[in-house]
CSV table of C-alpha atoms in Angstrom, one decimal:
chain,number,residue,atom,x,y,z
U,34,ILE,CA,100.2,95.8,90.4
U,35,PHE,CA,103.6,94.5,89.5
U,36,ASN,CA,106.4,93.2,91.9
U,37,ILE,CA,109.9,94.4,92.4
U,38,ALA,CA,112.7,93.2,94.0
U,39,LEU,CA,116.4,93.7,94.7
U,40,VAL,CA,118.3,90.8,94.5
U,41,GLU,CA,121.7,90.3,96.3
U,42,GLY,CA,125.1,88.6,94.3
U,43,ALA,CA,124.5,84.6,94.3
U,44,THR,CA,125.8,82.8,97.1
U,45,GLY,CA,125.3,79.1,98.7
U,46,ARG,CA,126.2,77.9,95.1
U,47,SER,CA,128.2,75.2,96.9
U,48,CYS,CA,127.9,73.4,100.3
U,49,ALA,CA,131.1,75.1,101.6
U,50,ASP,CA,129.3,78.8,100.9
U,51,ALA,CA,125.5,77.6,101.9
U,52,SER,CA,123.5,80.4,102.8
U,53,THR,CA,121.6,80.2,106.3
U,54,LEU,CA,117.8,79.6,105.8
U,55,ALA,CA,115.9,80.3,108.7
U,56,PRO,CA,112.0,79.2,109.8
U,57,MET,CA,109.5,81.9,108.2
U,58,THR,CA,106.0,82.7,109.8
U,59,LEU,CA,103.4,83.4,107.2
U,60,ASP,CA,102.7,86.9,108.4
U,61,ALA,CA,106.5,87.8,107.5
U,62,LEU,CA,106.5,86.7,103.9
U,63,HIS,CA,107.2,89.6,102.4
U,64,THR,CA,110.6,89.3,103.6
U,65,ALA,CA,111.5,86.1,102.0
U,66,LYS,CA,114.2,86.4,99.5
U,67,LYS,CA,114.2,85.6,96.1
U,68,ILE,CA,116.8,83.6,94.2
U,69,LEU,CA,118.1,83.5,90.5
U,70,PHE,CA,118.8,80.1,89.1
U,71,GLU,CA,121.9,80.1,86.7
U,72,PRO,CA,124.7,77.6,85.9
U,73,GLY,CA,127.6,77.3,88.1
U,74,ALA,CA,126.5,75.5,91.4
U,75,GLU,CA,128.4,72.5,92.8
U,76,PRO,CA,126.2,69.4,91.3
U,77,LEU,CA,127.9,66.8,94.0
U,78,PRO,CA,127.0,64.6,95.0
U,79,ALA,CA,124.5,63.2,92.3
U,80,SER,CA,120.8,63.1,93.8
U,81,PRO,CA,118.4,60.0,93.3
U,82,CYS,CA,115.7,62.1,92.5
U,83,ALA,CA,117.6,64.7,89.9
U,84,ASN,CA,116.6,63.4,86.5
U,85,SER,CA,119.4,65.3,85.4
U,86,ALA,CA,123.1,66.5,86.6
U,87,LEU,CA,122.7,69.8,84.6
U,88,ASN,CA,119.8,70.5,87.2
U,89,LEU,CA,122.2,69.9,90.1
U,90,GLU,CA,124.7,72.8,88.2
U,91,ARG,CA,121.8,75.3,89.2
U,92,ALA,CA,121.0,74.3,92.6
U,93,PHE,CA,121.1,76.3,95.4
U,94,TRP,CA,122.6,75.2,98.9
U,95,TYR,CA,121.2,76.1,102.4
U,96,ARG,CA,121.8,75.5,106.2
U,97,PHE,CA,119.3,75.5,108.6
U,98,THR,CA,119.1,74.5,112.5
U,99,ALA,CA,115.8,72.6,112.7
U,100,THR,CA,112.9,73.9,115.3
U,101,THR,CA,110.3,71.4,115.8
U,102,PRO,CA,110.7,67.3,114.3
U,103,THR,CA,108.7,68.0,111.2
U,104,MET,CA,109.3,70.8,108.9
U,105,ALA,CA,108.6,71.9,105.3
U,106,MET,CA,110.6,73.2,102.2
U,107,VAL,CA,107.7,75.0,100.2
U,108,ILE,CA,109.4,76.7,96.9
U,109,SER,CA,107.9,78.7,94.5
U,110,PHE,CA,108.9,79.1,91.2
U,111,ASP,CA,108.0,81.3,88.3
U,112,HIS,CA,108.6,78.9,85.1
U,113,VAL,CA,111.4,76.5,86.4
U,114,GLU,CA,110.6,73.4,85.6
U,115,TYR,CA,111.7,69.7,87.4
U,116,PRO,CA,112.2,71.5,90.6
U,117,GLY,CA,113.9,69.3,93.4
U,118,VAL,CA,114.9,69.3,96.8
U,119,GLU,CA,117.2,67.2,99.0
U,120,TYR,CA,118.2,67.8,102.6
U,121,PHE,CA,121.0,66.0,104.3
U,122,SER,CA,122.7,65.4,107.1
U,123,GLY,CA,126.8,65.6,108.5
U,124,ALA,CA,129.4,67.7,107.1
U,125,CYS,CA,130.1,68.9,103.6
U,126,GLY,CA,132.0,66.2,102.0
U,127,ALA,CA,130.4,63.7,104.5
U,128,LEU,CA,127.0,64.5,103.8
U,129,VAL,CA,124.3,62.0,104.4
U,130,SER,CA,121.0,62.5,102.2
U,131,LEU,CA,117.7,62.1,104.3
U,132,GLY,CA,115.2,62.1,101.7
U,133,CYS,CA,114.6,64.0,98.5
U,134,TYR,CA,111.7,64.9,95.7
U,135,GLN,CA,111.5,66.1,92.0
U,136,HIS,CA,108.6,67.3,90.8
U,137,THR,CA,108.3,65.1,87.4
U,138,GLY,CA,106.2,67.1,85.5
U,139,GLY,CA,106.1,70.9,84.6
U,140,GLY,CA,105.2,72.0,88.1
U,141,ARG,CA,106.5,75.0,89.6
U,142,ASN,CA,106.1,74.3,93.1
U,143,VAL,CA,107.5,72.2,95.8
U,144,ARG,CA,106.0,71.2,98.8
U,145,TYR,CA,108.3,68.7,100.7
U,146,PRO,CA,107.6,67.7,104.5
U,147,LEU,CA,111.7,67.1,106.1
U,148,THR,CA,110.8,64.5,109.0
U,149,GLY,CA,113.2,62.9,111.4
U,150,LEU,CA,114.7,66.2,112.4
U,151,GLN,CA,116.2,66.7,115.8
U,152,PRO,CA,115.4,70.2,117.2
U,153,GLY,CA,118.8,72.2,117.9
U,154,THR,CA,120.5,70.3,115.1
U,155,GLU,CA,121.8,71.8,111.6
U,156,TYR,CA,120.9,70.3,108.4
U,157,VAL,CA,121.8,71.0,105.0
U,158,LEU,CA,119.4,71.0,101.6
U,159,ARG,CA,119.5,72.2,98.4
U,160,ILE,CA,116.9,73.1,95.8
U,161,TRP,CA,117.5,72.8,92.0
U,162,GLY,CA,115.4,73.3,89.0
U,163,ALA,CA,115.9,72.8,84.8
U,164,ASP,CA,115.5,76.0,83.7
U,165,VAL,CA,118.2,78.9,83.4
U,166,ASN,CA,117.2,82.4,84.6
U,167,ALA,CA,114.5,80.9,86.6
U,168,TRP,CA,113.2,82.9,89.7
U,169,SER,CA,112.3,80.8,93.2
U,170,THR,CA,111.5,81.8,96.4
U,171,PRO,CA,112.4,79.0,99.0
U,172,LEU,CA,110.5,79.1,102.3
U,173,LEU,CA,111.5,77.3,105.3
U,174,LEU,CA,108.3,76.5,107.5
U,175,GLU,CA,108.0,75.3,111.2
U,176,GLY,CA,105.6,72.0,111.6
U,177,PRO,CA,101.8,73.7,112.6
U,178,VAL,CA,101.6,74.1,116.7
U,179,ASN,CA,98.1,72.3,116.2
U,180,ASP,CA,99.5,69.0,114.6
U,181,HIS,CA,97.6,66.8,117.3
U,182,ILE,CA,94.7,67.8,119.4
U,183,SER,CA,96.4,68.3,122.4
U,184,GLY,CA,97.9,71.2,120.8
U,185,ALA,CA,94.3,72.6,119.8
U,186,ILE,CA,94.0,76.3,118.8
U,187,PRO,CA,90.8,78.4,118.9
U,188,VAL,CA,88.8,78.6,116.0
U,189,PRO,CA,90.1,81.9,114.7
U,190,THR,CA,87.5,84.3,113.9
U,191,ASP,CA,86.6,88.1,114.6
U,192,ALA,CA,83.7,90.2,116.3
U,193,SER,CA,82.0,90.6,112.7
U,194,PRO,CA,79.2,88.4,112.0
U,195,ASN,CA,79.7,86.1,109.3
U,196,SER,CA,82.8,88.0,107.8
U,197,TRP,CA,86.6,86.3,106.7
U,198,PRO,CA,89.2,87.0,109.2
U,199,LEU,CA,91.9,87.5,106.9
U,200,SER,CA,94.4,87.7,109.8
U,201,ALA,CA,93.9,84.1,110.5
U,202,GLN,CA,97.4,82.5,109.0
U,203,GLN,CA,97.4,78.3,109.2
U,204,TYR,CA,98.7,76.0,106.9
U,205,THR,CA,98.8,72.2,106.8
U,206,TYR,CA,102.7,72.2,105.3
U,207,ALA,CA,104.4,69.6,108.1
U,208,ALA,CA,101.2,68.1,109.2
U,209,SER,CA,100.7,64.4,110.3
U,210,PRO,CA,98.1,62.2,110.0
U,211,SER,CA,96.2,61.5,113.2
U,212,PHE,CA,93.6,58.8,112.3
U,213,PRO,CA,91.7,57.9,109.5
U,214,ALA,CA,88.6,59.9,108.8
U,215,TRP,CA,85.2,58.5,110.2
U,216,CYS,CA,82.8,60.3,108.1
U,217,SER,CA,84.3,62.6,105.4
U,218,SER,CA,85.8,61.1,102.5
U,219,GLY,CA,89.2,62.9,102.2
U,220,SER,CA,92.5,62.0,103.0
U,221,PRO,CA,93.5,63.4,106.6
U,222,ASP,CA,97.2,62.9,106.1
U,223,ASP,CA,97.8,66.4,107.5
U,224,ASP,CA,95.4,67.4,109.5
U,225,LEU,CA,95.4,70.5,112.0
U,226,TRP,CA,92.9,70.6,115.1
U,227,TYR,CA,90.9,73.6,116.2
U,228,TYR,CA,88.4,74.0,119.2
U,229,ARG,CA,85.4,76.3,120.3
U,230,VAL,CA,83.2,77.4,123.4
U,231,VAL,CA,80.1,76.7,122.5
U,232,ASP,CA,78.0,80.0,123.0
U,233,ALA,CA,74.8,79.0,121.3
U,234,THR,CA,72.8,75.4,121.0
U,235,THR,CA,73.9,75.8,117.5
U,236,MET,CA,76.2,76.5,115.8
U,237,SER,CA,77.7,76.6,111.8
U,238,LEU,CA,80.9,77.2,110.4
U,239,THR,CA,83.1,76.5,107.3
U,240,ALA,CA,86.7,76.9,106.4
U,241,THR,CA,88.7,77.5,103.4
U,242,PHE,CA,91.8,77.0,102.0
U,243,PHE,CA,93.8,80.2,100.6
U,244,ASN,CA,97.0,80.5,98.8
U,245,GLY,CA,98.2,83.6,100.2
U,246,TYR,CA,101.8,83.4,98.8
U,247,PHE,CA,103.3,86.8,97.4
U,248,ASP,CA,99.6,87.5,96.0
U,249,GLU,CA,98.2,90.6,96.3
U,250,THR,CA,94.7,89.4,96.4
U,251,PRO,CA,94.2,85.6,97.9
U,252,THR,CA,93.5,83.1,96.1
U,253,LEU,CA,90.7,81.2,97.0
U,254,MET,CA,91.2,77.2,96.8
U,255,ASN,CA,88.8,74.0,97.6
U,256,ARG,CA,87.2,73.8,100.7
U,257,PRO,CA,88.7,71.4,103.5
U,258,LEU,CA,86.9,69.2,105.6
U,259,LEU,CA,85.7,69.1,108.9
U,260,GLU,CA,84.7,66.8,112.0
U,261,ALA,CA,83.5,67.7,114.9
U,262,TYR,CA,84.2,66.3,118.5
U,263,GLY,CA,82.3,66.5,121.8
U,264,THR,CA,85.0,65.6,124.0
U,265,TYR,CA,88.9,66.1,124.2
U,266,SER,CA,90.4,62.8,123.8
U,267,THR,CA,93.9,61.2,122.7
U,268,ASP,CA,92.2,58.1,122.0
U,269,PRO,CA,90.8,57.6,118.5
U,270,ALA,CA,88.1,55.2,119.5
U,271,VAL,CA,86.6,57.5,122.3
U,272,LEU,CA,86.7,60.5,119.3
U,273,GLU,CA,84.6,58.2,117.3
U,274,GLU,CA,82.1,58.0,119.4
U,275,ALA,CA,82.2,61.5,120.7
U,276,LEU,CA,81.7,62.8,116.8
U,277,LEU,CA,79.2,65.0,116.4
U,278,GLY,CA,79.0,65.7,113.0
U,279,CYS,CA,81.0,66.3,109.4
U,280,ASN,CA,80.9,68.4,106.5
U,281,SER,CA,81.6,67.5,103.0
U,282,ALA,CA,82.7,69.0,99.8
U,283,ASN,CA,79.3,69.5,98.5
U,284,TYR,CA,78.1,70.4,101.8
U,285,PRO,CA,80.7,72.5,103.1
U,286,VAL,CA,79.2,74.3,105.6
U,287,LEU,CA,79.1,72.0,109.0
U,288,GLN,CA,75.8,72.5,110.7
U,289,LEU,CA,75.4,71.5,114.5
U,290,SER,CA,72.4,71.6,116.7
U,291,ASN,CA,71.6,70.2,120.7
U,292,LEU,CA,74.9,71.7,121.6
U,293,THR,CA,75.0,72.5,125.4
U,294,VAL,CA,76.5,76.3,126.3
U,295,GLY,CA,79.8,76.3,128.0
U,296,ASP,CA,81.1,72.8,126.1
U,297,THR,CA,84.1,72.7,123.9
U,298,VAL,CA,83.7,71.4,120.8
U,299,TYR,CA,87.0,70.2,119.1
U,300,PHE,CA,87.5,70.2,115.3
U,301,ARG,CA,89.5,68.2,113.0
U,302,VAL,CA,90.3,70.2,110.2
U,303,PHE,CA,92.0,68.4,106.7
U,304,SER,CA,92.1,68.1,102.6
U,305,ALA,CA,89.7,66.7,100.5
U,306,ASN,CA,93.2,65.6,98.9
U,307,SER,CA,96.3,63.9,99.9
U,308,GLY,CA,98.9,66.5,100.2
U,309,PRO,CA,99.4,69.8,102.1
U,310,GLN,CA,97.4,73.1,101.9
U,311,SER,CA,97.9,77.2,102.4
U,312,THR,CA,96.8,79.1,104.8
U,313,ILE,CA,93.4,78.5,105.9
U,314,GLY,CA,90.8,80.7,107.0
U,315,PHE,CA,87.5,80.0,109.0
U,316,VAL,CA,84.0,81.3,109.2
U,317,VAL,CA,81.4,80.8,112.0
U,318,PHE,CA,78.1,81.7,111.2
U,319,ASP,CA,76.7,83.9,113.8
U,320,PRO,CA,72.6,82.1,114.5
U,321,ALA,CA,71.3,85.6,116.0
U,322,PHE,CA,72.0,87.4,112.8
U,323,ASN,CA,69.6,87.3,109.8
U,324,ASN,CA,69.4,89.1,106.4
U,325,ASP,CA,67.2,87.0,105.4
U,326,GLU,CA,64.8,90.2,104.4
U,327,PRO,CA,65.5,93.6,103.2
U,328,ALA,CA,65.2,95.0,106.9
U,329,GLY,CA,68.0,92.8,108.2
U,330,ALA,CA,70.3,93.4,105.3
U,331,MET,CA,74.2,93.1,105.9
U,332,ALA,CA,76.3,96.5,105.6
U,333,VAL,CA,79.2,95.8,103.1
U,334,ASP,CA,82.4,97.7,102.6
U,335,PHE,CA,84.1,98.6,99.4
U,336,THR,CA,87.2,96.1,99.6
U,337,ASN,CA,89.8,94.1,97.6
U,338,SER,CA,89.6,90.5,99.0
U,339,PRO,CA,86.5,88.7,100.3
U,340,SER,CA,84.7,89.9,103.0
U,341,PHE,CA,81.7,87.6,104.2
U,342,PHE,CA,80.4,84.5,103.6
U,343,PHE,CA,76.7,83.3,104.0
U,344,ASN,CA,74.8,80.3,104.1
U,345,THR,CA,71.3,80.3,102.6
U,346,THR,CA,70.4,77.3,104.3
U,347,GLY,CA,66.5,78.2,105.9
U,348,ALA,CA,66.2,81.4,104.0
U,349,THR,CA,63.0,82.2,102.2
U,350,GLY,CA,62.1,83.8,99.1
U,351,THR,CA,61.5,87.4,99.3
U,352,MET,CA,60.3,88.6,95.7
U,353,SER,CA,61.0,87.2,92.3
U,354,ALA,CA,63.7,87.4,89.9
U,355,ALA,CA,61.6,87.5,86.9
U,356,HIS,CA,62.8,91.0,86.0
U,357,CYS,CA,66.7,89.3,86.1
U,358,THR,CA,67.9,86.3,83.9
U,359,ALA,CA,69.0,84.0,86.2
U,360,PRO,CA,68.5,80.6,85.6
U,361,GLU,CA,68.1,80.3,89.0
U,362,SER,CA,65.1,80.3,91.6
U,363,ALA,CA,65.2,83.4,94.4
U,364,ASP,CA,63.5,80.8,96.6
U,365,ASP,CA,66.5,81.3,99.8
U,366,ASP,CA,67.5,84.8,99.1
U,367,ILE,CA,69.4,87.1,101.3
U,368,TRP,CA,70.2,90.7,101.5
U,369,PHE,CA,72.8,93.0,101.6
U,370,ARG,CA,73.6,97.2,101.3
U,371,PHE,CA,76.2,99.3,100.6
U,372,THR,CA,77.0,103.3,100.5
U,373,ALA,CA,77.8,104.5,97.4
U,374,GLN,CA,81.2,106.2,96.5
U,375,ALA,CA,82.5,108.1,93.6
U,376,GLY,CA,82.9,106.5,90.4
U,377,PRO,CA,81.9,103.0,89.5
U,378,GLY,CA,82.4,99.6,91.9
U,379,ARG,CA,81.9,96.1,91.3
U,380,ILE,CA,80.0,93.3,93.7
U,381,ILE,CA,81.6,89.8,93.1
U,382,VAL,CA,79.9,86.8,94.3
U,383,PHE,CA,81.4,83.6,94.4
U,384,ASP,CA,80.8,79.9,96.3
């Protein structure tokens, strides 16, 4: 697998020549344009975040019109060091810096929130890096619609039991904090909100962060933390009283019981660490589905990405694993089946 790109001639090397940067949606990332950092950019004005004027001489300038009060600049470099970003209000020659950030180490990515924006107003920004002939892909993302409980969206799942909905694209970039975590140890500085109408008296679900930017196969990242609430309210005190449960990094599946069919449960999702994450996917485990024994084995198709997620809580042992060298006891095994195709195949299992 390889990537190929047709790159336009260098533009945006000065404020006056700034290129227009439109907000990008996650389902259109393949249309984002790569740029090649070379010397020759306008280095002025100086930036309080840049550790060298040489960095600014490799900058690219953009202008954008804000569509939400908070947006995010996400920049992926191939090997650049000390990448940075700064955004301004005002006209060229009279720019007013609104904020800046430079990666202090050898990192290649920048994820920087652009706050205090007025929708409909035009702003200017520039990005830079220390390396010559380094490639970058700048992305301007709008703030998520489900940043607060008032904008909660349905938990994105599909019709197959326990299957991973790869089409569910969400991100915590540009999200703002709602209130402190009640029972999780994470940092809810970029939480998102979802809801699900109860269709059974029990519910089990989990979520996982994916880094799907420009990857042929999404890379599984850490699991987010989930909090479940039995009512809708914008008052943190009311929500604290209505808290139904939380998961944790060690026990990522959130299990709820004694639910009332027809009620709505609201979920808050955030990272275990401070800082934003990229795409989010959910799995809701079907309580009526049971592959604890061979007779209920789940059919698995050939695919290039994760297809199914399962919770072995409550599963029983079917047969001994003494014929294998597995160090674990098969006391909670679950079963799958597949139809062989011509040629070799591979089964990948991970947690």
